[in-house]
mmCIF file of C-alpha atoms in Angstrom:
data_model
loop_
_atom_site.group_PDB
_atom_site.id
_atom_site.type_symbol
_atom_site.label_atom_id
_atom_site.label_comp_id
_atom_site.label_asym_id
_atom_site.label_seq_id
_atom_site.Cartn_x
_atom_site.Cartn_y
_atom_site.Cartn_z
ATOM 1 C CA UNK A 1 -39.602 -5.302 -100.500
ATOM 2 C CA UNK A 2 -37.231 -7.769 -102.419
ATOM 3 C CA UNK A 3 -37.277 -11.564 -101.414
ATOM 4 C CA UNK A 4 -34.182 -12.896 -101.131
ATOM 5 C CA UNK A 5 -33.301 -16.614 -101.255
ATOM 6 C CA UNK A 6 -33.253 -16.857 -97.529
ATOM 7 C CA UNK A 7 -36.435 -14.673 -97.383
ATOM 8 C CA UNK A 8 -38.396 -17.774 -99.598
ATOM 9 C CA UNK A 9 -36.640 -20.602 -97.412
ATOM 10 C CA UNK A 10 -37.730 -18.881 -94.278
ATOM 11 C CA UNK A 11 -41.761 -18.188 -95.689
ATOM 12 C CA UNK A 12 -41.553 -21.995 -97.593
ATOM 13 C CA UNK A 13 -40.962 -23.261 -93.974
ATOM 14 C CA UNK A 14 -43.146 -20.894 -92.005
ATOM 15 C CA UNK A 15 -46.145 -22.162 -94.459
ATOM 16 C CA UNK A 16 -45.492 -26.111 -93.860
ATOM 17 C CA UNK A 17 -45.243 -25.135 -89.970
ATOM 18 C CA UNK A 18 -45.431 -21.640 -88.501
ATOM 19 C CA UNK A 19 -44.815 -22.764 -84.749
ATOM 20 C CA UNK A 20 -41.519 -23.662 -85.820
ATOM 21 C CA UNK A 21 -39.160 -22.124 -83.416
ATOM 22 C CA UNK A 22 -35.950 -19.491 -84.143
ATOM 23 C CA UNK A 23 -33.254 -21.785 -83.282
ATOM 24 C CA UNK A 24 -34.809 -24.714 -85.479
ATOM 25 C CA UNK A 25 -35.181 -22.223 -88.336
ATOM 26 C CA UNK A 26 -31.311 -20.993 -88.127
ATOM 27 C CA UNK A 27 -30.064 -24.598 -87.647
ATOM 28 C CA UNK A 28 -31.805 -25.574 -91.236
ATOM 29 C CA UNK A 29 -30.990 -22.262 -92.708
ATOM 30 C CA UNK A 30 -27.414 -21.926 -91.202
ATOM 31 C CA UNK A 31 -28.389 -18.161 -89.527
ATOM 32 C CA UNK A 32 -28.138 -16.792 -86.388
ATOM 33 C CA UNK A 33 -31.457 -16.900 -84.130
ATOM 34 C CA UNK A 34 -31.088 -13.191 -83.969
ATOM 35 C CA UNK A 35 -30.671 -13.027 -88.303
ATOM 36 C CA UNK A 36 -34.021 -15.181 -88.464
ATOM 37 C CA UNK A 37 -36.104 -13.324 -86.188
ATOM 38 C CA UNK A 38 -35.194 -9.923 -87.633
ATOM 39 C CA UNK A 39 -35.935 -11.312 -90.990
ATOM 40 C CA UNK A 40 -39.075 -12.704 -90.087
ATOM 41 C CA UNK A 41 -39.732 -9.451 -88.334
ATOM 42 C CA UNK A 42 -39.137 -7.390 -91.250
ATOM 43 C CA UNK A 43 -41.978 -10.063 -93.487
ATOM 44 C CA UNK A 44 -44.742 -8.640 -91.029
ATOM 45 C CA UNK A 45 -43.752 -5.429 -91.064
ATOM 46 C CA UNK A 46 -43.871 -5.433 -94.755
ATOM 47 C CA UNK A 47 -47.288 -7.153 -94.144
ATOM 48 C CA UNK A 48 -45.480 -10.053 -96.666
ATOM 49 C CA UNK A 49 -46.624 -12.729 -93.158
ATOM 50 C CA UNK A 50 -49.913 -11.359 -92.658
ATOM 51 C CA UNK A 51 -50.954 -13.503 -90.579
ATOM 52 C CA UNK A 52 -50.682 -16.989 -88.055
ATOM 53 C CA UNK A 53 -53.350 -19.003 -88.297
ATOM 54 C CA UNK A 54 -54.573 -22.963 -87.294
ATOM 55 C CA UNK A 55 -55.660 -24.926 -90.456
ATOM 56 C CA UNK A 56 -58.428 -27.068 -89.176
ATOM 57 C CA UNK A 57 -59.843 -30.456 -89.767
ATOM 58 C CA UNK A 58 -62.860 -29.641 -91.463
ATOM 59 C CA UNK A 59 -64.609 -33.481 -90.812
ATOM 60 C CA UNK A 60 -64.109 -33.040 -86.886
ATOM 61 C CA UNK A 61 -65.746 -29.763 -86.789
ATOM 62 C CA UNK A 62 -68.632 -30.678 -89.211
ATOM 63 C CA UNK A 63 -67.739 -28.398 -91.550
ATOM 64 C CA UNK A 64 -66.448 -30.874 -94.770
ATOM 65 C CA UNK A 65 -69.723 -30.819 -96.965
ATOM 66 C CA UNK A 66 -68.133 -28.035 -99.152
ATOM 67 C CA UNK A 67 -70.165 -26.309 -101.645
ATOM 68 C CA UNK A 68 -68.799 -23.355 -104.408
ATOM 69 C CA UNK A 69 -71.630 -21.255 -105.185
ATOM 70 C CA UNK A 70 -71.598 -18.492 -107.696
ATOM 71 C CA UNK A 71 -73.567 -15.967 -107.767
ATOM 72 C CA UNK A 72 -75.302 -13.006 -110.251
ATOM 73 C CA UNK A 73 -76.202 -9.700 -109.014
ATOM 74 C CA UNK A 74 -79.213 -8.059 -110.806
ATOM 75 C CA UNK A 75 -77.237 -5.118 -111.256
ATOM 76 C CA UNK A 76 -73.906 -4.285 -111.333
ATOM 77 C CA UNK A 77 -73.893 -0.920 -109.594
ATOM 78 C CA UNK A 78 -71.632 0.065 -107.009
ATOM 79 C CA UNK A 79 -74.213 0.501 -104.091
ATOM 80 C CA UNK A 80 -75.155 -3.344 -105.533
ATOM 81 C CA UNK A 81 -71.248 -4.864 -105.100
ATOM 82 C CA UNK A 82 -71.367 -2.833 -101.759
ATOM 83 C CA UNK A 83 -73.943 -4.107 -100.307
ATOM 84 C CA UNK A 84 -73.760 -7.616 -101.350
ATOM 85 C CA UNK A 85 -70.012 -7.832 -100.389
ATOM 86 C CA UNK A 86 -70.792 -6.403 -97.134
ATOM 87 C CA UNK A 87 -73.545 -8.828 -96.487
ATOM 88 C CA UNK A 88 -71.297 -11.866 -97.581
ATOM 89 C CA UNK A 89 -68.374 -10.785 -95.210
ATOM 90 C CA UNK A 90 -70.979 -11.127 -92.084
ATOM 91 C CA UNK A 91 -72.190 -14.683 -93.179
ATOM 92 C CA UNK A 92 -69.697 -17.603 -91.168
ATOM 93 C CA UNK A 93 -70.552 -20.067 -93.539
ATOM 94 C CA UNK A 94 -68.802 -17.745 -95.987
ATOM 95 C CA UNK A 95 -65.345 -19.121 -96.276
ATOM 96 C CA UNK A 96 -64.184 -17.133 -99.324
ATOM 97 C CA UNK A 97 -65.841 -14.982 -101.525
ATOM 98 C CA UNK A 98 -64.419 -13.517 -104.883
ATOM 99 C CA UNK A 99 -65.336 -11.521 -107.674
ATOM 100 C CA UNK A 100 -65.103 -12.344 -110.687
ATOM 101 C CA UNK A 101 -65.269 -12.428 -114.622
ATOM 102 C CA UNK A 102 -67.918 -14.448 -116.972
ATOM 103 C CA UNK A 103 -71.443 -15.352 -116.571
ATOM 104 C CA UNK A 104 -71.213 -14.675 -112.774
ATOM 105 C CA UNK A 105 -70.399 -11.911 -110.710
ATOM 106 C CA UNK A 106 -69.300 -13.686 -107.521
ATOM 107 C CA UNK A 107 -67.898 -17.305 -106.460
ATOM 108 C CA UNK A 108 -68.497 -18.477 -102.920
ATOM 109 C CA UNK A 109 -66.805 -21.205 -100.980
ATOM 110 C CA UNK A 110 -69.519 -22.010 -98.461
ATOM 111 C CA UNK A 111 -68.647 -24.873 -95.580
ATOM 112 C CA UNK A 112 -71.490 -26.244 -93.486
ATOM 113 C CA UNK A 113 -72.607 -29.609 -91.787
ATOM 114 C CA UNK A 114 -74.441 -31.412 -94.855
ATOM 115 C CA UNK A 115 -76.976 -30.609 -97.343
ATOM 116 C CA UNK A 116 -79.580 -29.984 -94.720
ATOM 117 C CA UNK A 117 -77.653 -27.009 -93.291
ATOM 118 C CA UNK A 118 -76.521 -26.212 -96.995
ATOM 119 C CA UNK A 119 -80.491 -25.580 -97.713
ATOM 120 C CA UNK A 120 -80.915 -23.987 -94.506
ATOM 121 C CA UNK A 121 -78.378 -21.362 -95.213
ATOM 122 C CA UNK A 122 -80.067 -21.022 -98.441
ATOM 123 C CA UNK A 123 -83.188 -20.376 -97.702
ATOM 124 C CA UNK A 124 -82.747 -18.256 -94.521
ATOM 125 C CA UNK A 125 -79.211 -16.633 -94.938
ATOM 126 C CA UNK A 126 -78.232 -16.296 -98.773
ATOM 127 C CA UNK A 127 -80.793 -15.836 -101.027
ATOM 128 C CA UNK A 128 -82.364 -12.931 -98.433
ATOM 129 C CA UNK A 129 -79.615 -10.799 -99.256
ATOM 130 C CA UNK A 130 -80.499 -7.727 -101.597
ATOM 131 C CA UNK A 131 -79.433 -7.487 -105.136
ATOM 132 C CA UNK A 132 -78.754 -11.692 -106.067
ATOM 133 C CA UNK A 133 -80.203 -12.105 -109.121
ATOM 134 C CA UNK A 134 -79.420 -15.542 -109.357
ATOM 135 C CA UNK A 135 -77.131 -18.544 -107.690
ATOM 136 C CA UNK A 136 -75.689 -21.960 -108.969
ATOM 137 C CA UNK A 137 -74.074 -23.984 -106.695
ATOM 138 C CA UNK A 138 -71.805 -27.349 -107.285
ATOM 139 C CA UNK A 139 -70.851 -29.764 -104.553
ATOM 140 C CA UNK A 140 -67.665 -31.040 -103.741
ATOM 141 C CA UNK A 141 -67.300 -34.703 -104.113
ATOM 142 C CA UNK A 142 -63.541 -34.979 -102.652
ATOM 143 C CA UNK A 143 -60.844 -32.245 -102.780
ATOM 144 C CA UNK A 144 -58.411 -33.272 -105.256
ATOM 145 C CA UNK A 145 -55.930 -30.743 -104.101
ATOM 146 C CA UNK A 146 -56.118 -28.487 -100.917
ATOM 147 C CA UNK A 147 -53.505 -26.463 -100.036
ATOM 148 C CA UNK A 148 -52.844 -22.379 -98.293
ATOM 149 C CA UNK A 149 -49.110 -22.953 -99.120
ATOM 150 C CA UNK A 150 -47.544 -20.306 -101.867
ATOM 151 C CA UNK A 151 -44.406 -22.220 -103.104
ATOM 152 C CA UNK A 152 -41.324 -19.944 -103.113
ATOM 153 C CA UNK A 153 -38.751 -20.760 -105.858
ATOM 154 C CA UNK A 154 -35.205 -20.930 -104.467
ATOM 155 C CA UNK A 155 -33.795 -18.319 -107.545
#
């Protein structure tokens, strides 16, 4: 599917706030309520709006003691990725998980209480998993920049 202009206005809005209503949308885009709810229509059927979702404040649920955590597989064959990336998916504390190039094999985003429950999960959730060869994990001091929003250009 080709993004037009009016495509990128409508998903640069939807990202800043997606409970924005039809009529709102047309009045700042000059559409139809009809023309902006087909459009958006057609950005989920083209799975381009995957999803609706609530960004929450991480220091009200105790969830802000952020830690990235990469990790090395002792092996690097395909029953090992499986497995691991299986495992991973079912952990909560799990926020992201990628794979990726260099010195490690995986990069996790990991959100928990504090350092306590950052051992805890350690001990008793992550480092039971088959295959990790070995993990390295930096803490967050602040988030410089946090942010879901993909910027649309206007061209």
């Amino acid at each position: 599917m080709q993004l037009d202009q009016t495509d990128k206005q409508i998903l640069n809005i939807l990202q800043e706030d997606a409970k924005i209503t039809n009529k709102e949308l047309s009045s700042r885009l000059n559409l139809s309520p009809t023309a902006i709810y087909e459009r958006i229509k057609k950005l989920e059927r083209n799975e381009i709006i995957k999803n609706y979702v609530a960004l929450l404040d991480e220091s009200k649920i105790q969830r802000d003691f952020v830690v990235f955590c990469q990790i090395r597989l002792l092996q690097h064959a395909k029953d090992y990725l499986t497995t691991f990336e299986q495992d991973i998916i079912a952990l909560p504390e799990v926020l992201e998980c990628h794979h990726i190039s260099g010195d490690y094999d995986y990069l996790l985003k990991v959100a928990v209480e504090d350092m306590e429950a950052y051992r805890a999960f350690m001990v008793t959730k992550l480092t039971t998993l088959q295959y990790i060869g070995n993990t390295h994990s930096s803490f967050v001091i602040s988030a410089v920049k946090h942010t879901t929003k993909h910027v649309m250009d206007h061209a």
